[in-house]
Amino acid sequence: MANSILQDKKECYFCEVTQSLECHHIFKGANRKISEQQGFKVWLCHNCHTGTDGVHGKNGHNKDMHLKKIAQENYEDLGHSTEQFRQLIGKSYL
């Protein structure tokens, strides 16, 4: 995985497990490539990624929204504006 703007360590972003990790692109679909280019991605264990309570699970909406918000905050902390984020992703999560 190329650099993430959200984490430095290779561990699950949520539970800090270090084995069986999967790369999660925070913005999917048409924005998946942008996630790759901008570092909008994190390591997740299988459960936090695709389990029932994972970001892609039926109970994972809050985790998914948390990652989107944190990605935008970190992007803006790097000197970008909210408008630049909107132009890149299509909406603001703040």
Coordinates of N, CA and C in Angstrom, one line a residue:
M1 N 0.9 -1.2 0.0 CA 0.0 0.0 0.0 C 0.9 1.2 0.0
A2 N 0.6 2.2 -0.9 CA 1.3 3.4 -0.9 C 0.9 4.2 0.5
N3 N 1.6 5.3 0.7 CA 1.4 6.0 2.0 C 0.0 6.4 2.2
S4 N -0.4 6.3 3.5 CA -1.7 6.7 4.0 C -1.5 8.0 4.7
I5 N -2.4 8.9 4.6 CA -2.3 10.2 5.4 C -2.9 10.0 6.7
L6 N -3.5 8.8 7.0 CA -4.1 8.6 8.3 C -3.3 7.8 9.3
Q7 N -2.4 7.0 8.8 CA -1.6 6.1 9.7 C -0.2 5.8 9.2
D8 N 0.7 5.7 10.2 CA 2.1 5.4 9.9 C 2.4 3.9 10.1
K9 N 1.7 3.2 11.0 CA 1.9 1.8 11.4 C 1.1 0.9 10.5
K10 N 1.6 -0.3 10.3 CA 0.8 -1.3 9.6 C 0.1 -2.1 10.6
E11 N -1.1 -1.6 11.0 CA -2.0 -2.2 12.0 C -3.4 -1.8 11.7
C12 N -4.4 -2.5 12.2 CA -5.7 -2.1 12.0 C -6.0 -0.8 12.6
Y13 N -6.6 0.1 11.8 CA -6.8 1.5 12.3 C -7.7 1.5 13.5
F14 N -8.6 0.6 13.6 CA -9.6 0.6 14.7 C -9.2 -0.3 15.9
C15 N -8.7 -1.5 15.7 CA -8.4 -2.4 16.8 C -6.9 -2.7 17.0
E16 N -6.1 -2.2 16.2 CA -4.6 -2.3 16.3 C -4.1 -3.7 16.1
V17 N -4.9 -4.6 15.6 CA -4.4 -5.9 15.2 C -3.3 -5.8 14.2
T18 N -2.3 -6.6 14.1 CA -1.2 -6.5 13.1 C -1.2 -7.6 12.1
Q19 N -2.1 -8.6 12.2 CA -2.1 -9.7 11.3 C -3.3 -9.7 10.4
S20 N -3.2 -10.3 9.3 CA -4.4 -10.5 8.3 C -5.0 -9.1 8.0
L21 N -4.2 -8.2 7.6 CA -4.6 -6.9 7.3 C -5.0 -6.7 5.9
E22 N -6.0 -5.8 5.6 CA -6.5 -5.6 4.3 C -6.5 -4.0 4.1
C23 N -6.1 -3.6 2.9 CA -6.1 -2.2 2.6 C -7.5 -1.7 2.3
H24 N -8.0 -0.7 3.0 CA -9.3 -0.1 2.8 C -9.2 1.2 2.1
H25 N -9.7 1.4 1.0 CA -9.8 2.7 0.3 C -11.0 3.4 0.8
I26 N -10.8 4.6 1.5 CA -11.9 5.3 2.2 C -13.0 5.8 1.3
F27 N -12.6 6.2 0.1 CA -13.6 6.7 -0.9 C -13.6 5.7 -2.0
K28 N -14.7 5.1 -2.3 CA -14.8 4.0 -3.3 C -15.4 4.5 -4.6
G29 N -15.7 3.5 -5.4 CA -16.3 3.8 -6.7 C -15.4 4.7 -7.6
A30 N -15.9 5.7 -8.1 CA -15.1 6.6 -9.0 C -14.0 7.3 -8.2
N31 N -14.1 7.3 -6.9 CA -13.1 8.0 -6.1 C -12.0 7.0 -5.5
R32 N -12.1 5.8 -5.9 CA -11.1 4.8 -5.4 C -9.7 5.2 -5.9
K33 N -9.5 5.6 -7.1 CA -8.2 6.0 -7.6 C -7.7 7.2 -6.9
I34 N -8.6 8.1 -6.6 CA -8.2 9.3 -5.9 C -7.8 8.9 -4.4
S35 N -8.5 8.0 -3.8 CA -8.0 7.4 -2.5 C -6.6 6.9 -2.6
E36 N -6.3 6.2 -3.6 CA -5.0 5.6 -3.8 C -3.9 6.7 -4.0
Q37 N -4.3 7.7 -4.8 CA -3.3 8.8 -5.1 C -3.1 9.7 -3.9
Q38 N -4.1 10.0 -3.2 CA -4.0 11.0 -2.1 C -3.7 10.4 -0.7
G39 N -3.7 9.0 -0.7 CA -3.4 8.4 0.6 C -4.7 8.3 1.5
F40 N -5.8 8.3 0.9 CA -7.1 8.1 1.7 C -7.4 6.7 1.8
K41 N -6.5 6.0 2.6 CA -6.7 4.6 2.9 C -6.0 4.2 4.2
V42 N -6.5 3.1 4.7 CA -6.0 2.6 6.0 C -5.9 1.1 6.0
W43 N -5.1 0.5 6.9 CA -5.1 -0.9 7.1 C -6.3 -1.3 8.1
L44 N -7.0 -2.3 7.7 CA -8.0 -2.8 8.6 C -7.9 -4.3 8.7
C45 N -8.2 -4.9 9.9 CA -8.3 -6.3 10.0 C -9.6 -6.8 9.2
H46 N -9.7 -8.0 9.0 CA -10.8 -8.5 8.2 C -12.2 -8.2 8.9
N47 N -12.2 -8.3 10.2 CA -13.5 -8.0 10.9 C -13.8 -6.5 10.9
C48 N -12.9 -5.6 11.0 CA -13.1 -4.2 10.9 C -13.4 -3.7 9.5
H49 N -13.0 -4.6 8.5 CA -13.2 -4.2 7.1 C -14.5 -4.7 6.6
T50 N -14.7 -6.0 6.7 CA -15.9 -6.6 6.1 C -16.8 -7.4 7.0
G51 N -16.5 -7.4 8.3 CA -17.4 -8.1 9.3 C -18.6 -7.3 9.5
T52 N -19.6 -7.8 10.3 CA -20.8 -7.2 10.5 C -20.7 -5.7 11.0
D53 N -19.7 -5.5 11.9 CA -19.5 -4.2 12.4 C -18.4 -3.4 11.7
G54 N -17.9 -4.0 10.6 CA -16.8 -3.4 9.8 C -17.3 -2.3 8.9
V55 N -16.4 -1.6 8.3 CA -16.9 -0.4 7.5 C -17.8 -0.8 6.3
H56 N -17.6 -2.1 5.8 CA -18.5 -2.6 4.7 C -19.6 -3.4 5.3
G57 N -19.7 -3.6 6.6 CA -20.7 -4.4 7.2 C -22.0 -3.7 7.4
K58 N -23.1 -4.4 7.8 CA -24.4 -3.8 8.0 C -24.5 -2.8 9.1
N59 N -23.5 -3.0 10.1 CA -23.5 -2.0 11.2 C -22.3 -1.1 11.2
G60 N -21.7 -0.9 10.0 CA -20.5 -0.2 9.9 C -20.5 1.2 9.5
H61 N -21.7 1.8 9.3 CA -21.9 3.1 8.8 C -21.1 4.2 9.6
N62 N -21.2 4.1 10.9 CA -20.5 5.1 11.7 C -19.0 5.0 11.5
K63 N -18.4 3.8 11.4 CA -17.0 3.7 11.2 C -16.6 4.2 9.8
D64 N -17.4 4.0 8.8 CA -17.2 4.5 7.5 C -17.2 6.0 7.5
M65 N -18.2 6.6 8.1 CA -18.3 8.0 8.2 C -17.1 8.7 9.0
H66 N -16.7 8.0 10.0 CA -15.6 8.4 10.8 C -14.3 8.5 9.9
L67 N -14.1 7.5 9.2 CA -12.9 7.5 8.3 C -12.9 8.6 7.2
K68 N -14.1 8.8 6.7 CA -14.3 9.9 5.7 C -14.0 11.3 6.3
K69 N -14.5 11.5 7.5 CA -14.3 12.7 8.2 C -12.8 12.9 8.5
I70 N -12.2 11.9 9.1 CA -10.8 12.0 9.5 C -9.9 12.2 8.2
A71 N -10.2 11.5 7.1 CA -9.5 11.7 5.9 C -9.5 13.1 5.4
Q72 N -10.7 13.7 5.5 CA -10.8 15.1 5.1 C -10.1 16.1 6.0
E73 N -10.2 15.8 7.3 CA -9.4 16.7 8.3 C -7.9 16.6 8.0
N74 N -7.4 15.4 7.8 CA -6.0 15.2 7.6 C -5.6 15.9 6.3
Y75 N -6.4 15.8 5.2 CA -6.1 16.4 4.0 C -6.0 17.9 4.1
E76 N -7.0 18.5 4.9 CA -7.0 19.9 5.1 C -5.8 20.3 6.0
D77 N -5.4 19.5 7.0 CA -4.3 19.8 7.8 C -3.0 19.8 7.0
L78 N -3.0 19.2 5.8 CA -1.8 19.2 4.9 C -1.8 20.5 4.1
G79 N -2.7 21.4 4.3 CA -2.7 22.7 3.7 C -3.7 22.9 2.6
H80 N -4.6 21.9 2.4 CA -5.6 22.0 1.4 C -6.9 22.6 2.0
S81 N -7.7 23.2 1.2 CA -9.0 23.8 1.6 C -10.1 22.8 1.6
T82 N -11.2 23.2 2.2 CA -12.4 22.4 2.1 C -12.9 22.4 0.7
E83 N -12.8 23.5 0.0 CA -13.3 23.6 -1.4 C -12.4 22.6 -2.3
Q84 N -11.1 22.6 -2.0 CA -10.3 21.6 -2.8 C -10.7 20.2 -2.5
F85 N -11.0 19.9 -1.3 CA -11.5 18.5 -1.0 C -12.8 18.2 -1.7
R86 N -13.7 19.2 -1.7 CA -15.0 19.0 -2.4 C -14.8 18.8 -3.9
Q87 N -13.9 19.5 -4.5 CA -13.6 19.4 -5.9 C -13.0 18.0 -6.2
L88 N -12.2 17.5 -5.2 CA -11.6 16.2 -5.4 C -12.6 15.0 -5.2
I89 N -13.4 15.1 -4.1 CA -14.2 14.0 -3.7 C -15.7 14.2 -4.1
G90 N -16.1 15.4 -4.2 CA -17.5 15.7 -4.6 C -18.4 16.2 -3.5
K91 N -17.9 16.1 -2.2 CA -18.7 16.6 -1.1 C -17.7 16.7 0.1
S92 N -18.2 17.5 1.1 CA -17.5 17.6 2.4 C -18.1 16.7 3.4
Y93 N -17.3 16.2 4.3 CA -17.7 15.3 5.4 C -17.6 16.0 6.7
L94 N -17.3 17.3 6.7 CA -17.1 18.0 8.0 C -18.4 18.8 8.2

